[in-house]
């Protein structure tokens, strides 16, 4: 399976049918949030004690670049959405199971992409994911990614108005 054909799933978490996928071998493990040092970004509104991983900031920046290309405002990183994205990405990683969460949010999930650029590109090439990213009502975003011991990366991106 090539990386451009890796598994993606988009939709509203409460309305989507859960979809399981088997673990695919990754060409090279992506940087994992567990292995990165969290960073702070003074331009992102959040409680002082909350820190974002560089990979989360990268995906949010690339997502906002796509929105800007379509004349849409940037999404604000939400500590609450980042936390629920982390919880769900960790659950998928631990269970080797690509499946939507039960949070009442719009959600993009994916597995197997090895970089923020690759996952955002794949989401933009999928109509359901693209619709979530370019939804004019969305104002907040949360992002997370974790890597299995076998090297497969599970991604989660969540949106709210």
Coordinates of C-alpha atoms in Angstrom, one line a residue:
X1 CA 0.0 0.0 0.0
X2 CA 1.4 3.4 -0.9
X3 CA 1.3 6.3 1.4
X4 CA -1.1 8.2 -0.9
X5 CA -3.6 5.4 -0.5
X6 CA -3.4 5.1 3.3
X7 CA -6.5 4.9 5.4
X8 CA -8.5 8.1 6.1
X9 CA -11.8 8.6 7.7
X10 CA -13.8 11.8 8.1
X11 CA -17.2 12.8 9.6
X12 CA -19.1 13.8 12.6
X13 CA -18.1 11.5 15.4
X14 CA -21.6 10.9 16.6
X15 CA -22.9 10.2 13.1
X16 CA -20.1 8.2 11.6
X17 CA -20.1 4.4 11.5
X18 CA -16.9 3.1 13.3
X19 CA -14.4 1.8 10.8
X20 CA -11.6 -0.5 11.8
X21 CA -8.4 -0.9 9.8
X22 CA -5.4 -3.2 10.2
X23 CA -2.0 -1.7 10.9
X24 CA 0.0 -0.8 7.8
X25 CA 3.7 -0.7 7.8
X26 CA 5.1 2.8 7.8
X27 CA 8.1 3.8 5.7
X28 CA 9.6 5.6 8.6
X29 CA 8.2 6.4 12.0
X30 CA 7.0 10.0 12.4
X31 CA 8.0 12.1 15.3
X32 CA 5.7 11.2 18.2
X33 CA 4.3 13.6 20.7
X34 CA 5.6 11.3 23.4
X35 CA 9.2 11.8 22.2
X36 CA 9.0 15.6 21.5
X37 CA 9.4 18.4 24.0
X38 CA 6.1 20.4 24.2
X39 CA 6.5 24.0 23.1
X40 CA 4.5 27.1 23.9
X41 CA 3.3 29.5 21.3
X42 CA 2.5 33.0 22.6
X43 CA 0.1 33.7 19.7
X44 CA -2.2 30.8 20.7
X45 CA -4.8 31.6 23.4
X46 CA -4.7 28.9 26.1
X47 CA -4.1 28.4 29.8
X48 CA -0.5 29.0 30.8
X49 CA 0.0 25.4 31.9
X50 CA -1.0 23.9 28.6
X51 CA 1.8 23.0 26.1
X52 CA 1.5 21.9 22.5
X53 CA 3.8 19.4 20.8
X54 CA 5.6 20.7 17.6
X55 CA 3.7 18.2 15.5
X56 CA 0.4 19.5 16.7
X57 CA 1.4 23.1 15.8
X58 CA 2.6 21.9 12.4
X59 CA -0.7 20.2 11.5
X60 CA -2.7 23.2 12.7
X61 CA -0.5 25.6 10.7
X62 CA -0.8 23.5 7.5
X63 CA -4.6 23.3 8.0
X64 CA -4.8 27.1 8.5
X65 CA -2.7 27.5 5.3
X66 CA -5.3 25.5 3.4
X67 CA -8.1 27.6 4.9
X68 CA -6.2 30.8 3.9
X69 CA -5.9 29.6 0.3
X70 CA -9.7 29.4 0.2
X71 CA -10.2 32.8 1.9
X72 CA -11.2 31.4 5.3
X73 CA -10.1 32.6 8.7
X74 CA -7.5 30.7 10.7
X75 CA -8.7 28.2 13.3
X76 CA -7.6 28.7 16.9
X77 CA -5.9 25.9 18.7
X78 CA -8.2 24.9 21.6
X79 CA -6.6 23.2 24.6
X80 CA -9.8 21.2 25.2
X81 CA -9.9 20.0 21.6
X82 CA -6.2 19.1 21.6
X83 CA -6.8 17.1 24.8
X84 CA -9.7 15.2 23.3
X85 CA -7.7 14.7 20.1
X86 CA -4.8 13.3 22.1
X87 CA -7.1 11.0 24.1
X88 CA -8.6 9.6 20.9
X89 CA -5.3 9.3 18.9
X90 CA -3.8 7.5 21.9
X91 CA -6.8 5.2 22.1
X92 CA -6.5 4.4 18.3
X93 CA -2.8 3.8 18.7
X94 CA -3.1 1.6 21.7
X95 CA -5.8 -0.5 20.1
X96 CA -4.4 -0.4 16.5
X97 CA -7.9 0.6 15.5
X98 CA -8.9 3.5 13.2
X99 CA -12.3 4.5 14.5
X100 CA -14.1 7.7 15.2
X101 CA -14.4 8.9 18.8
X102 CA -17.6 9.6 20.6
X103 CA -17.0 13.3 21.1
X104 CA -19.7 15.6 19.7
X105 CA -17.2 17.2 17.2
X106 CA -16.4 17.2 13.5
X107 CA -13.4 14.8 13.2
X108 CA -10.8 13.8 10.7
X109 CA -8.8 10.7 11.5
X110 CA -6.1 8.9 9.5
X111 CA -3.3 6.3 9.9
X112 CA 0.0 5.7 8.3
X113 CA 1.0 9.1 7.1
X114 CA 4.5 10.0 8.3
X115 CA 4.4 13.8 8.4
X116 CA 2.1 16.7 9.0
X117 CA 2.5 17.7 5.3
X118 CA 1.4 14.2 4.2
X119 CA -1.6 13.9 6.4
X120 CA -3.0 17.4 5.6
X121 CA -2.4 16.7 1.9
X122 CA -4.3 13.4 2.1
X123 CA -7.1 15.0 4.1
X124 CA -7.4 17.8 1.5
X125 CA -7.6 15.1 -1.3
X126 CA -10.6 13.5 0.4
X127 CA -14.0 15.2 0.1
X128 CA -15.2 14.5 3.6
X129 CA -11.9 15.6 5.2
X130 CA -11.7 18.6 3.0
X131 CA -15.2 19.6 4.0
X132 CA -14.3 19.5 7.6
X133 CA -11.1 21.6 7.1
X134 CA -12.9 24.2 4.9
X135 CA -16.1 24.4 6.9
X136 CA -16.9 28.1 7.4
X137 CA -18.5 27.5 10.8
X138 CA -15.4 26.0 12.4
X139 CA -13.4 28.3 14.5
X140 CA -11.5 26.0 16.8
X141 CA -9.2 23.0 16.2
X142 CA -7.5 20.2 18.1
X143 CA -4.8 18.0 16.7
X144 CA -2.8 14.9 17.9
X145 CA -0.8 12.1 16.5
X146 CA 0.8 9.0 18.1
X147 CA 3.0 6.3 16.7
X148 CA 2.6 2.5 17.4
X149 CA 5.6 0.4 18.3
X150 CA 5.5 -0.9 14.8
X151 CA 5.8 2.7 13.4
X152 CA 2.3 3.4 12.2
X153 CA 1.1 6.9 13.0
X154 CA -2.5 7.5 14.1
X155 CA -3.8 11.1 13.5
X156 CA -6.8 12.9 14.9
X157 CA -8.1 16.4 14.1
X158 CA -11.2 17.8 15.7
X159 CA -13.2 20.9 15.0
X160 CA -15.9 23.0 16.7
X161 CA -17.6 26.3 15.9

